Amino acid sequence: MMQGRQWRSMCKGLILGTLLTSCMILLYCLPIQQANSNPPEVPVPYSCAHRPSHLHPKTSTNMSQKNSSQSCSPKVDIMFMKTHKTASSTFLNILFRFGEKHHLQFAFPNSRNDFFYPSLFQRSQVKDYKPGMCFNIICNHMRFNAPEVAKLLPLDTSYITILRDPAELFESSFHYFGRIVPFTWTIPGDDKLTEFLLDPHSYFDPEGFNSFYLKNLLFFDFGLDNTLELENPQVDEGIRFISERFYLVMLVEHFEESLILLKDALCWEMDDLLFFKLNARKGSTVSKLTPELRARALEWNAIDWKLYQHFNQTFWKKVDAYGRQRMAKDVAELRKRNKEMASICIEGGHAVEAGSIQETDMQPWQPIGEKSIMGYNLKKNVDKTHRKLCRKMLMPEIQYLTELGVNLWITKLWGHVRNILNW
């Protein structure tokens, strides 16, 4: 009799747990339909930054002024298109610190850490938005919607984004998001990535829930159709659209060079570029792509590959205009400064596995079912001069957003469910 009651109780708990988890997955992964009352359009001021007294000008020797110096003020009106699995969390940390330094106004999402992705961005998704409000920076995950973004930011805003080699991006996305893409559940064997790439059409459902995570994810993030055939004219039109809209397209594989180009374009200081690599996976969880699998991944993500090749060419033209020797010198300086900061801030000088991270505030978001994302331990006796900066540089995105005053109740509730699943 007692065993029967225990069994019924356990079954009820299992059913309730399953229902709760299912509801949370739907709540977090599905875009929330918000009331769109088409807010009236009010002209956006050129900038709400305090100029010129607050933003101190510096001497600039940019690409067109190598032989003469002149004063310039750092550009503070920035649209960063945060693409998935592209070191964008590392860059976000740079933007957060820059914004705090200059007391800038962020356009943040409300209740979660993205703008209700994968729905197209709407101004109404911005926390406390009212027509005519002034913002300097928008940088959280969104599905890009150019007209809506343009109505939110000043006309002279600098549009920036970042791309990654599509084969490596696909491997990372498959690992990180695979468990919330239902069609992957039917893939047999332990090496689901290889099995999928050997015959992707057997598993992929373009209409399937969250399918966009596993095909041309970059193109999708820019608000474009990721299921087009490569020969479709809309592909070239989409690449042209991105080229015309974004002033600087950075590359993950050349992250430091990208930051130097950004510094030159926006008249920033070297101090503004200091960073630690955030959201990195431990090596044992990274699938090593053979030449054959890499070729298959690029073929499967052919639109992203064409996009990447285009901006790889434009990137190196910018580097050539900047000067290769000058670039090498500045990159070496940035690496030296980052190494010095690591020795000041990081216990042991390197990232550690999730289980070894001592402070809750330093524990990064983990994919469902495992703890593969590395993090850092802050040194216990950091000197007073560097203590605040060290903590900010090491802080994961969710914790930093909370510190900046963003209410992340949906994200945090989903996080608790994920933690239970990770047990």
Short mmCIF file of C-alpha atoms in Angstrom, two decimals:
data_model
loop_
_atom_site.label_atom_id
_atom_site.label_comp_id
_atom_site.label_asym_id
_atom_site.label_seq_id
_atom_site.Cartn_x
_atom_site.Cartn_y
_atom_site.Cartn_z
CA MET A 1 0.00 0.00 0.00
CA MET A 2 2.76 2.42 1.01
CA GLN A 3 4.77 1.58 -2.11
CA GLY A 4 1.71 2.30 -4.28
CA ARG A 5 1.29 5.75 -2.75
CA GLN A 6 5.00 6.54 -3.23
CA TRP A 7 4.77 5.41 -6.83
CA ARG A 8 1.69 7.59 -7.51
CA SER A 9 3.35 10.56 -5.80
CA MET A 10 6.50 10.11 -7.87
CA CYS A 11 4.45 9.88 -11.09
CA LYS A 12 2.55 13.05 -10.23
CA GLY A 13 5.81 14.88 -9.54
CA LEU A 14 7.28 13.67 -12.83
CA ILE A 15 4.19 14.77 -14.78
CA LEU A 16 4.12 18.20 -13.10
CA GLY A 17 7.86 18.65 -13.69
CA THR A 18 7.48 17.75 -17.35
CA LEU A 19 4.58 20.18 -17.78
CA LEU A 20 6.47 22.99 -16.02
CA THR A 21 9.56 22.44 -18.14
CA SER A 22 7.50 22.35 -21.36
CA CYS A 23 5.73 25.58 -20.43
CA MET A 24 9.01 27.32 -19.63
CA ILE A 25 10.60 26.21 -22.89
CA LEU A 26 7.64 27.62 -24.81
CA LEU A 27 7.61 30.82 -22.74
CA TYR A 28 11.29 31.49 -23.34
CA CYS A 29 11.72 30.24 -26.90
CA LEU A 30 8.53 31.55 -28.48
CA PRO A 31 8.31 35.27 -29.23
CA ILE A 32 5.81 36.97 -26.98
CA GLN A 33 3.17 38.75 -29.02
CA GLN A 34 3.19 42.30 -27.75
CA ALA A 35 0.51 44.85 -28.40
CA ASN A 36 1.73 46.89 -31.36
CA SER A 37 -0.16 50.13 -31.36
CA ASN A 38 2.13 51.70 -33.99
CA PRO A 39 3.55 54.38 -31.68
CA PRO A 40 3.71 57.80 -33.31
CA GLU A 41 6.99 58.74 -34.94
CA VAL A 42 8.84 61.50 -33.13
CA PRO A 43 12.18 62.76 -34.51
CA VAL A 44 15.12 61.29 -32.61
CA PRO A 45 17.70 63.84 -31.44
CA TYR A 46 21.18 63.50 -32.89
CA SER A 47 22.49 62.36 -29.52
CA CYS A 48 21.56 62.49 -25.87
CA ALA A 49 25.22 62.32 -24.79
CA HIS A 50 26.58 65.25 -22.84
CA ARG A 51 28.75 67.07 -25.34
CA PRO A 52 31.31 68.43 -25.49
CA SER A 53 32.23 68.81 -21.82
CA HIS A 54 31.58 65.21 -20.80
CA LEU A 55 33.24 63.42 -23.71
CA HIS A 56 36.85 64.43 -23.69
CA PRO A 57 38.35 64.84 -27.17
CA LYS A 58 41.54 62.98 -28.02
CA THR A 59 44.19 63.27 -30.69
CA SER A 60 43.27 61.13 -33.67
CA THR A 61 45.35 59.88 -36.55
CA ASN A 62 42.80 57.96 -38.55
CA MET A 63 43.16 56.32 -41.93
CA SER A 64 42.71 59.51 -43.90
CA GLN A 65 44.86 61.64 -41.59
CA LYS A 66 48.09 59.69 -41.13
CA ASN A 67 50.26 62.75 -41.61
CA SER A 68 48.25 65.16 -39.49
CA SER A 69 46.67 65.00 -36.09
CA GLN A 70 43.43 66.55 -34.98
CA SER A 71 41.12 66.38 -32.03
CA CYS A 72 38.03 64.16 -32.08
CA SER A 73 35.42 63.02 -29.60
CA PRO A 74 34.51 59.36 -29.18
CA LYS A 75 31.40 58.32 -31.07
CA VAL A 76 28.80 57.10 -28.62
CA ASP A 77 25.70 56.38 -30.71
CA ILE A 78 26.05 52.72 -31.58
CA MET A 79 23.85 49.95 -32.96
CA PHE A 80 25.59 46.61 -32.35
CA MET A 81 23.86 43.77 -34.16
CA LYS A 82 24.57 40.93 -31.73
CA THR A 83 24.73 37.76 -33.83
CA HIS A 84 24.67 34.29 -32.24
CA LYS A 85 27.80 32.31 -31.29
CA THR A 86 30.20 34.98 -32.57
CA ALA A 87 32.07 36.17 -29.45
CA SER A 88 29.35 38.83 -29.24
CA SER A 89 29.07 38.43 -25.46
CA THR A 90 32.71 39.47 -25.17
CA PHE A 91 32.05 42.57 -27.24
CA LEU A 92 28.88 43.29 -25.29
CA ASN A 93 30.97 43.50 -22.12
CA ILE A 94 33.16 46.10 -23.84
CA LEU A 95 30.06 48.11 -24.80
CA PHE A 96 28.57 47.90 -21.30
CA ARG A 97 31.76 49.28 -19.76
CA PHE A 98 32.05 52.01 -22.40
CA GLY A 99 28.43 53.02 -21.82
CA GLU A 100 28.90 53.19 -18.06
CA LYS A 101 32.11 55.18 -18.45
CA HIS A 102 30.33 57.86 -20.52
CA HIS A 103 26.93 57.66 -18.76
CA LEU A 104 25.17 56.64 -21.97
CA GLN A 105 21.56 55.59 -22.40
CA PHE A 106 21.02 51.93 -23.39
CA ALA A 107 17.90 50.65 -25.15
CA PHE A 108 17.40 47.42 -23.22
CA PRO A 109 14.77 44.68 -23.60
CA ASN A 110 12.13 44.14 -20.94
CA SER A 111 11.86 40.95 -18.84
CA ARG A 112 14.48 38.93 -20.76
CA ASN A 113 17.95 39.37 -22.20
CA ASP A 114 16.90 39.60 -25.87
CA PHE A 115 14.33 41.54 -27.88
CA PHE A 116 11.88 38.63 -28.03
CA TYR A 117 14.01 36.77 -30.55
CA PRO A 118 13.25 35.25 -33.07
CA SER A 119 10.47 37.78 -33.77
CA LEU A 120 11.52 40.82 -35.78
CA PHE A 121 12.58 43.76 -33.61
CA GLN A 122 9.94 46.34 -32.69
CA ARG A 123 10.53 49.61 -30.82
CA SER A 124 7.77 48.66 -28.39
CA GLN A 125 10.00 45.84 -27.10
CA VAL A 126 12.40 48.39 -25.54
CA LYS A 127 12.06 48.76 -21.79
CA ASP A 128 9.94 51.79 -20.86
CA TYR A 129 9.90 53.01 -24.47
CA LYS A 130 8.00 56.18 -25.37
CA PRO A 131 8.16 57.94 -28.77
CA GLY A 132 10.91 60.56 -28.89
CA MET A 133 13.03 58.95 -26.16
CA CYS A 134 16.76 59.31 -26.61
CA PHE A 135 19.07 56.28 -26.69
CA ASN A 136 22.77 55.96 -27.46
CA ILE A 137 23.31 52.20 -27.61
CA ILE A 138 21.27 49.15 -28.53
CA CYS A 139 23.15 45.86 -28.38
CA ASN A 140 21.09 42.87 -27.14
CA HIS A 141 20.12 39.91 -29.32
CA MET A 142 17.42 40.76 -31.83
CA ARG A 143 16.25 39.74 -35.28
CA PHE A 144 17.24 42.84 -37.18
CA ASN A 145 14.46 45.10 -38.44
CA ALA A 146 16.12 48.15 -40.01
CA PRO A 147 13.11 50.52 -40.17
CA GLU A 148 12.23 49.98 -36.50
CA VAL A 149 15.84 50.34 -35.34
CA ALA A 150 16.24 53.54 -37.38
CA LYS A 151 13.24 55.10 -35.62
CA LEU A 152 14.88 54.49 -32.24
CA LEU A 153 18.41 55.88 -32.72
CA PRO A 154 20.02 59.11 -33.97
CA LEU A 155 20.65 59.48 -37.72
CA ASP A 156 24.43 59.41 -37.32
CA THR A 157 24.47 56.16 -35.31
CA SER A 158 27.35 53.80 -36.13
CA TYR A 159 26.06 50.35 -37.13
CA ILE A 160 28.42 47.52 -36.19
CA THR A 161 28.18 43.73 -36.25
CA ILE A 162 30.35 40.63 -36.13
CA LEU A 163 30.55 37.43 -38.21
CA ARG A 164 32.18 34.04 -37.74
CA ASP A 165 33.35 31.29 -40.08
CA PRO A 166 30.02 29.52 -40.80
CA ALA A 167 31.40 25.99 -40.34
CA GLU A 168 32.66 26.81 -36.84
CA LEU A 169 29.48 28.75 -36.08
CA PHE A 170 27.33 25.80 -37.14
CA GLU A 171 29.29 23.43 -34.88
CA SER A 172 28.89 25.81 -31.94
CA SER A 173 25.19 26.44 -32.59
CA PHE A 174 24.48 22.72 -33.01
CA HIS A 175 26.10 22.05 -29.63
CA TYR A 176 24.50 24.98 -27.81
CA PHE A 177 20.96 24.98 -29.25
CA GLY A 178 20.55 21.41 -30.51
CA ARG A 179 18.49 20.28 -27.53
CA ILE A 180 15.81 22.92 -28.18
CA VAL A 181 15.48 22.03 -31.88
CA PRO A 182 13.05 19.07 -31.84
CA PHE A 183 14.03 17.53 -35.18
CA THR A 184 17.50 16.80 -33.74
CA TRP A 185 15.90 14.44 -31.21
CA THR A 186 15.42 11.84 -33.97
CA ILE A 187 19.08 11.82 -35.04
CA PRO A 188 20.59 8.45 -34.03
CA GLY A 189 24.00 7.76 -32.48
CA ASP A 190 26.28 9.64 -30.13
CA ASP A 191 27.81 11.91 -32.77
CA LYS A 192 24.65 13.70 -33.87
CA LEU A 193 26.55 16.52 -35.58
CA THR A 194 28.34 14.16 -37.97
CA GLU A 195 25.19 12.15 -38.59
CA PHE A 196 23.28 15.33 -39.42
CA LEU A 197 25.90 16.70 -41.82
CA LEU A 198 26.13 13.40 -43.71
CA ASP A 199 22.49 13.84 -44.80
CA PRO A 200 20.96 17.06 -43.42
CA HIS A 201 17.88 16.96 -45.67
CA SER A 202 16.78 13.74 -43.95
CA TYR A 203 16.44 15.54 -40.62
CA PHE A 204 15.98 19.25 -41.28
CA ASP A 205 12.46 20.68 -41.25
CA PRO A 206 12.44 24.34 -42.38
CA GLU A 207 9.08 24.81 -40.65
CA GLY A 208 10.23 23.04 -37.49
CA PHE A 209 10.39 24.72 -34.09
CA ASN A 210 13.69 26.63 -33.70
CA SER A 211 15.00 25.23 -37.01
CA PHE A 212 16.65 28.57 -37.84
CA TYR A 213 19.41 27.86 -35.29
CA LEU A 214 20.82 25.17 -37.60
CA LYS A 215 20.84 26.72 -41.07
CA ASN A 216 22.31 30.07 -42.18
CA LEU A 217 21.85 31.52 -38.70
CA LEU A 218 23.74 34.73 -39.54
CA PHE A 219 21.46 35.55 -42.47
CA PHE A 220 18.43 34.83 -40.27
CA ASP A 221 19.70 37.13 -37.51
CA PHE A 222 19.81 40.00 -40.02
CA GLY A 223 16.08 39.53 -40.59
CA LEU A 224 16.51 37.71 -43.90
CA ASP A 225 15.25 34.38 -45.26
CA ASN A 226 17.72 31.66 -44.27
CA THR A 227 16.07 28.97 -46.43
CA LEU A 228 16.66 30.61 -49.84
CA GLU A 229 18.56 28.81 -52.57
CA LEU A 230 22.04 30.29 -53.04
CA GLU A 231 21.22 31.37 -56.61
CA ASN A 232 18.17 33.37 -55.51
CA PRO A 233 18.71 37.11 -56.26
CA GLN A 234 17.47 37.91 -52.75
CA VAL A 235 20.73 36.53 -51.35
CA ASP A 236 22.87 39.15 -53.12
CA GLU A 237 20.27 41.80 -52.29
CA GLY A 238 20.52 40.83 -48.63
CA ILE A 239 24.32 41.04 -48.63
CA ARG A 240 24.11 44.43 -50.35
CA PHE A 241 21.59 45.60 -47.75
CA ILE A 242 23.94 44.63 -44.88
CA SER A 243 26.90 46.30 -46.66
CA GLU A 244 25.02 49.55 -47.02
CA ARG A 245 23.70 49.58 -43.47
CA PHE A 246 26.71 48.45 -41.39
CA TYR A 247 29.80 50.63 -41.23
CA LEU A 248 32.03 47.99 -39.65
CA VAL A 249 31.63 44.23 -39.87
CA MET A 250 34.06 42.57 -37.46
CA LEU A 251 35.34 38.99 -37.69
CA VAL A 252 35.64 36.58 -34.76
CA GLU A 253 38.79 35.01 -36.23
CA HIS A 254 40.46 38.43 -36.16
CA PHE A 255 38.83 39.87 -33.07
CA GLU A 256 41.72 42.05 -31.95
CA GLU A 257 42.22 43.52 -35.43
CA SER A 258 38.47 44.20 -35.48
CA LEU A 259 38.69 46.12 -32.22
CA ILE A 260 41.57 48.24 -33.52
CA LEU A 261 39.50 49.15 -36.61
CA LEU A 262 36.61 50.01 -34.30
CA LYS A 263 38.86 52.17 -32.12
CA ASP A 264 40.04 54.07 -35.18
CA ALA A 265 36.56 54.48 -36.64
CA LEU A 266 34.89 55.60 -33.40
CA CYS A 267 37.80 57.56 -31.92
CA TRP A 268 37.98 55.37 -28.80
CA GLU A 269 40.91 54.82 -26.43
CA MET A 270 42.92 51.61 -26.10
CA ASP A 271 41.58 51.33 -22.54
CA ASP A 272 38.08 50.98 -24.01
CA LEU A 273 39.10 47.78 -25.86
CA LEU A 274 40.42 45.69 -22.96
CA PHE A 275 38.64 42.35 -22.71
CA PHE A 276 38.59 38.78 -21.44
CA LYS A 277 37.09 36.06 -23.59
CA LEU A 278 33.60 35.36 -22.22
CA ASN A 279 31.22 32.46 -22.87
CA ALA A 280 33.97 30.17 -24.17
CA ARG A 281 33.42 26.39 -24.24
CA LYS A 282 35.80 23.90 -22.73
CA GLY A 283 37.83 22.17 -25.41
CA SER A 284 36.53 18.67 -24.73
CA THR A 285 33.01 19.69 -25.86
CA VAL A 286 34.11 21.16 -29.21
CA SER A 287 33.64 18.83 -32.19
CA LYS A 288 36.73 18.85 -34.39
CA LEU A 289 35.51 19.21 -37.96
CA THR A 290 37.36 17.07 -40.49
CA PRO A 291 37.95 18.68 -43.91
CA GLU A 292 34.99 16.66 -45.23
CA LEU A 293 32.64 17.74 -42.42
CA ARG A 294 33.80 21.35 -42.74
CA ALA A 295 33.01 21.27 -46.47
CA ARG A 296 29.59 19.80 -45.73
CA ALA A 297 28.90 22.43 -43.06
CA LEU A 298 29.79 25.22 -45.49
CA GLU A 299 27.65 23.70 -48.22
CA TRP A 300 24.73 23.40 -45.79
CA ASN A 301 25.23 27.03 -44.71
CA ALA A 302 26.04 28.30 -48.19
CA ILE A 303 24.34 31.69 -47.76
CA ASP A 304 26.27 32.41 -44.56
CA TRP A 305 29.48 31.32 -46.30
CA LYS A 306 28.85 33.76 -49.17
CA LEU A 307 28.07 36.49 -46.63
CA TYR A 308 31.25 35.74 -44.68
CA GLN A 309 33.47 35.66 -47.78
CA HIS A 310 32.13 39.04 -48.89
CA PHE A 311 32.88 40.73 -45.58
CA ASN A 312 36.20 38.94 -45.19
CA GLN A 313 37.30 40.78 -48.33
CA THR A 314 36.02 44.16 -47.16
CA PHE A 315 37.62 43.59 -43.74
CA TRP A 316 41.12 43.16 -45.15
CA LYS A 317 40.68 46.19 -47.39
CA LYS A 318 40.07 48.18 -44.21
CA VAL A 319 43.16 46.64 -42.60
CA ASP A 320 45.25 47.54 -45.65
CA ALA A 321 43.95 51.12 -45.51
CA TYR A 322 44.82 51.22 -41.80
CA GLY A 323 48.32 49.85 -42.50
CA ARG A 324 49.49 46.30 -41.84
CA GLN A 325 52.52 47.30 -39.76
CA ARG A 326 50.52 49.79 -37.79
CA MET A 327 47.86 47.14 -37.19
CA ALA A 328 50.42 44.57 -36.01
CA LYS A 329 51.88 47.11 -33.57
CA ASP A 330 48.47 48.03 -32.13
CA VAL A 331 47.34 44.40 -31.82
CA ALA A 332 50.55 43.57 -29.96
CA GLU A 333 49.87 46.47 -27.59
CA LEU A 334 46.28 45.31 -26.98
CA ARG A 335 47.43 41.74 -26.28
CA LYS A 336 50.05 43.03 -23.86
CA ARG A 337 47.49 45.12 -22.00
CA ASN A 338 45.02 42.22 -21.83
CA LYS A 339 47.72 39.91 -20.50
CA GLU A 340 48.58 42.43 -17.81
CA MET A 341 44.92 42.70 -16.81
CA ALA A 342 44.61 38.89 -16.64
CA SER A 343 47.52 38.75 -14.21
CA ILE A 344 45.87 41.45 -12.08
CA CYS A 345 42.26 40.17 -12.16
CA ILE A 346 42.05 36.42 -12.75
CA GLU A 347 42.78 33.75 -10.16
CA GLY A 348 45.27 31.44 -11.85
CA GLY A 349 45.35 33.69 -14.92
CA HIS A 350 42.96 31.55 -16.99
CA ALA A 351 39.34 30.39 -17.40
CA VAL A 352 38.04 27.42 -15.38
CA GLU A 353 35.20 24.92 -15.76
CA ALA A 354 31.74 25.81 -14.43
CA GLY A 355 32.08 23.63 -11.32
CA SER A 356 35.21 25.50 -10.25
CA ILE A 357 33.67 28.99 -10.39
CA GLN A 358 33.25 30.11 -6.80
CA GLU A 359 31.02 33.21 -7.04
CA THR A 360 27.46 33.07 -8.33
CA ASP A 361 27.96 36.44 -10.01
CA MET A 362 30.74 34.93 -12.12
CA GLN A 363 28.85 31.82 -13.29
CA PRO A 364 27.88 32.01 -16.98
CA TRP A 365 24.67 30.78 -18.62
CA GLN A 366 24.90 27.10 -19.59
CA PRO A 367 23.28 25.11 -22.42
CA ILE A 368 20.57 22.61 -21.45
CA GLY A 369 21.83 19.33 -20.09
CA GLU A 370 25.47 20.18 -19.43
CA LYS A 371 27.91 22.71 -18.03
CA SER A 372 30.34 23.32 -20.89
CA ILE A 373 30.76 27.11 -20.71
CA MET A 374 33.90 28.27 -18.94
CA GLY A 375 34.18 31.20 -16.55
CA TYR A 376 36.59 32.94 -14.20
CA ASN A 377 37.41 33.38 -10.54
CA LEU A 378 38.20 36.92 -9.48
CA LYS A 379 41.42 37.24 -7.52
CA LYS A 380 40.74 37.69 -3.82
CA ASN A 381 43.15 40.52 -3.16
CA VAL A 382 42.85 42.74 -6.23
CA ASP A 383 44.19 46.20 -5.45
CA LYS A 384 41.67 49.00 -4.96
CA THR A 385 42.59 50.69 -8.25
CA HIS A 386 41.58 47.67 -10.36
CA ARG A 387 38.93 45.94 -8.23
CA LYS A 388 35.85 47.46 -9.91
CA LEU A 389 37.23 47.14 -13.44
CA CYS A 390 38.26 43.52 -12.89
CA ARG A 391 34.81 42.55 -11.67
CA LYS A 392 33.12 44.27 -14.61
CA MET A 393 35.44 42.64 -17.16
CA LEU A 394 34.79 39.16 -15.73
CA MET A 395 31.04 39.50 -15.22
CA PRO A 396 28.83 37.37 -17.51
CA GLU A 397 26.15 39.07 -19.61
CA ILE A 398 23.08 38.14 -17.53
CA GLN A 399 24.60 39.40 -14.28
CA TYR A 400 25.87 42.60 -15.94
CA LEU A 401 22.42 43.33 -17.40
CA THR A 402 20.89 42.90 -13.95
CA GLU A 403 23.45 45.31 -12.51
CA LEU A 404 22.52 47.82 -15.21
CA GLY A 405 18.91 47.68 -14.00
CA VAL A 406 17.30 45.31 -16.52
CA ASN A 407 14.43 43.22 -15.15
CA LEU A 408 15.14 39.67 -16.42
CA TRP A 409 12.36 37.76 -14.70
CA ILE A 410 11.59 35.50 -17.68
CA THR A 411 15.27 34.78 -18.29
CA LYS A 412 15.87 34.03 -14.61
CA LEU A 413 12.81 31.79 -14.32
CA TRP A 414 13.96 29.88 -17.40
CA GLY A 415 17.44 29.74 -15.85
CA HIS A 416 16.09 27.95 -12.77
CA VAL A 417 14.42 25.34 -14.99
CA ARG A 418 17.65 24.89 -16.95
CA ASN A 419 19.58 24.41 -13.71
CA ILE A 420 17.17 21.64 -12.70
CA LEU A 421 17.65 20.00 -16.10
CA ASN A 422 21.43 20.30 -15.74
CA TRP A 423 21.31 18.33 -12.50
#
